[in-house]
Phi, psi and omega in degrees: 000313178299322179296321179294319177296318179297318179297321178296318178297321179296317180296317179297317179297321179295316180297319179297318179297314180297319179298317179297319181291326177294318177297318177297319178297321177295318178295320179294322178296316176299320177296322178298315180299316180295319181293317180299314180297317182296317182291320179291329175294330183275357179301140182291152178090180181232124182299322181295319178294319180298321181285338183284345178108186184290327179238078187290136175275132182305322179294320179293319178299317180296320179294320179294318179298321179292318180295327180271001181063024178285349178277353179276156175299154185299320183293329177289319178294323177297316180296317179296318181294315180296321178296319178295322178298322179297334177272000182084014180261109181269001179098189184233140179298135178286336185272310185258342184080003179278151175297144179296326178300330177291322174300317182296313182292325181290322186265349184291325184303304179300322180294314179295325179297313178299316181294318182294317179296320180295316179294322180297327177273331185295316186298305180294321181292315181297315180290321181296315179294319179296316179294319180298315180294318180293324180295328181249040184307129177082353181262184186301316182299316180298314180295323180293312180298316181296318181293315182294314181296322178294319180294316180294319181298331183283347182272125178298149183301321182296316180294319178296320179298317178299318180297314180295320178296317181299317184281304191272337180259313185272315182282306185269340180057037178275328187226153176290141183286331180219176178263012180297130178093355182256354179066208181264357179274066183287330180295333177283351178229074187300334180298331180293333186276343189299305183293315177300320180293321178299318180293316180295328184281336193302305185283316180300321182293329178291313181292321180294316181296323179291324176293316179298317179300313182297317179295320180288322178298316178298318182291319182293338178263006182279159181297323184291329176289320176298320178294320179298322179291321177297330179278001177087016177294131181302149182300322180297318179293323178299316183291314190265335180263338183243312185280314184299316178302334179294335181266001186291319184298304178296327179292321179296318177297319180295322178297317179296318179288333175291319176300320175300312180296322181297323182280329184259329181265006182286354183302316182297315183293317179294324177293320182293317184260008178052048176275129184282062181250195183296324180297316179295318178299319180296316179297317178296321181292321177295318180297323181271359185052045177273084191302314180300322179292317178300314181296317181297315180292320179296322177295316179300311180298316182294316180293321177298321178299315179297314183295315182293321177291325175297315178297322179296319179295316181294318180295318179296323178294320179294325180283326178225080187302329182296335179295333181286349182295334181253004183284000000 
């Protein structure tokens, strides 16, 4: 009976926590929309003047401003834009006349491919390095793993990418330096993916392995693990059945935030290796002052950030429900 009551309280607490996080996520999403609109409004220059050409005629500029509804007050344009977003209408590119959703669907494939490959390698590598370091705590292996991961984490992605291109593409000629000439079918040319994935993998694997190591070290020094060892529980079972689950909550949160970073921070890597993904499209749109495309991509990145962080919070609460008591 007591167990049923406890289970009921846990379920109620989980639902309350999820409801609070959903309300917070909705407020954050609204904030993202307002911030994106405000920042794109603050971009230097005038889109109508840019579209009118090198020697814009005032009448042509006025006509373009009217066609783009730039002559309306900002709050009316914000309301119209937000209403269109609710219908799934991201607008039309000012430069090409194509729907913004077409830009998203065309460029989403390469970005998702890079992110998926990075995550597929991140989980086994991050956990393996963390477990290896924790197993040899204080010894040479632990110090080596900790030093290397800290050093790699300190190197900016752009600098690491330049270094890898210089060594493996220009000096050794083992790999192509960029994705130019390969189109969007990157999976058909796996050599193109090696360097971008290595750069994307470098920092997340370092942070994940350090989190796993810290969680396992704390668990291995806990009283219940010491008791399990006194009872003759094998060392492998102690590490993987008792210590490793203790590191799952922070590791799960880190994985969710890494997925967020991969989708939103991939801009630098795609620009460096000229990968035709969302990051490259965003940079081109900013350069051309193609406001609808910039707004559409910024909304996608922002909403994904909110959703992934929401999922990370809920997952961490499910793994360690007591943590939600103070959330």
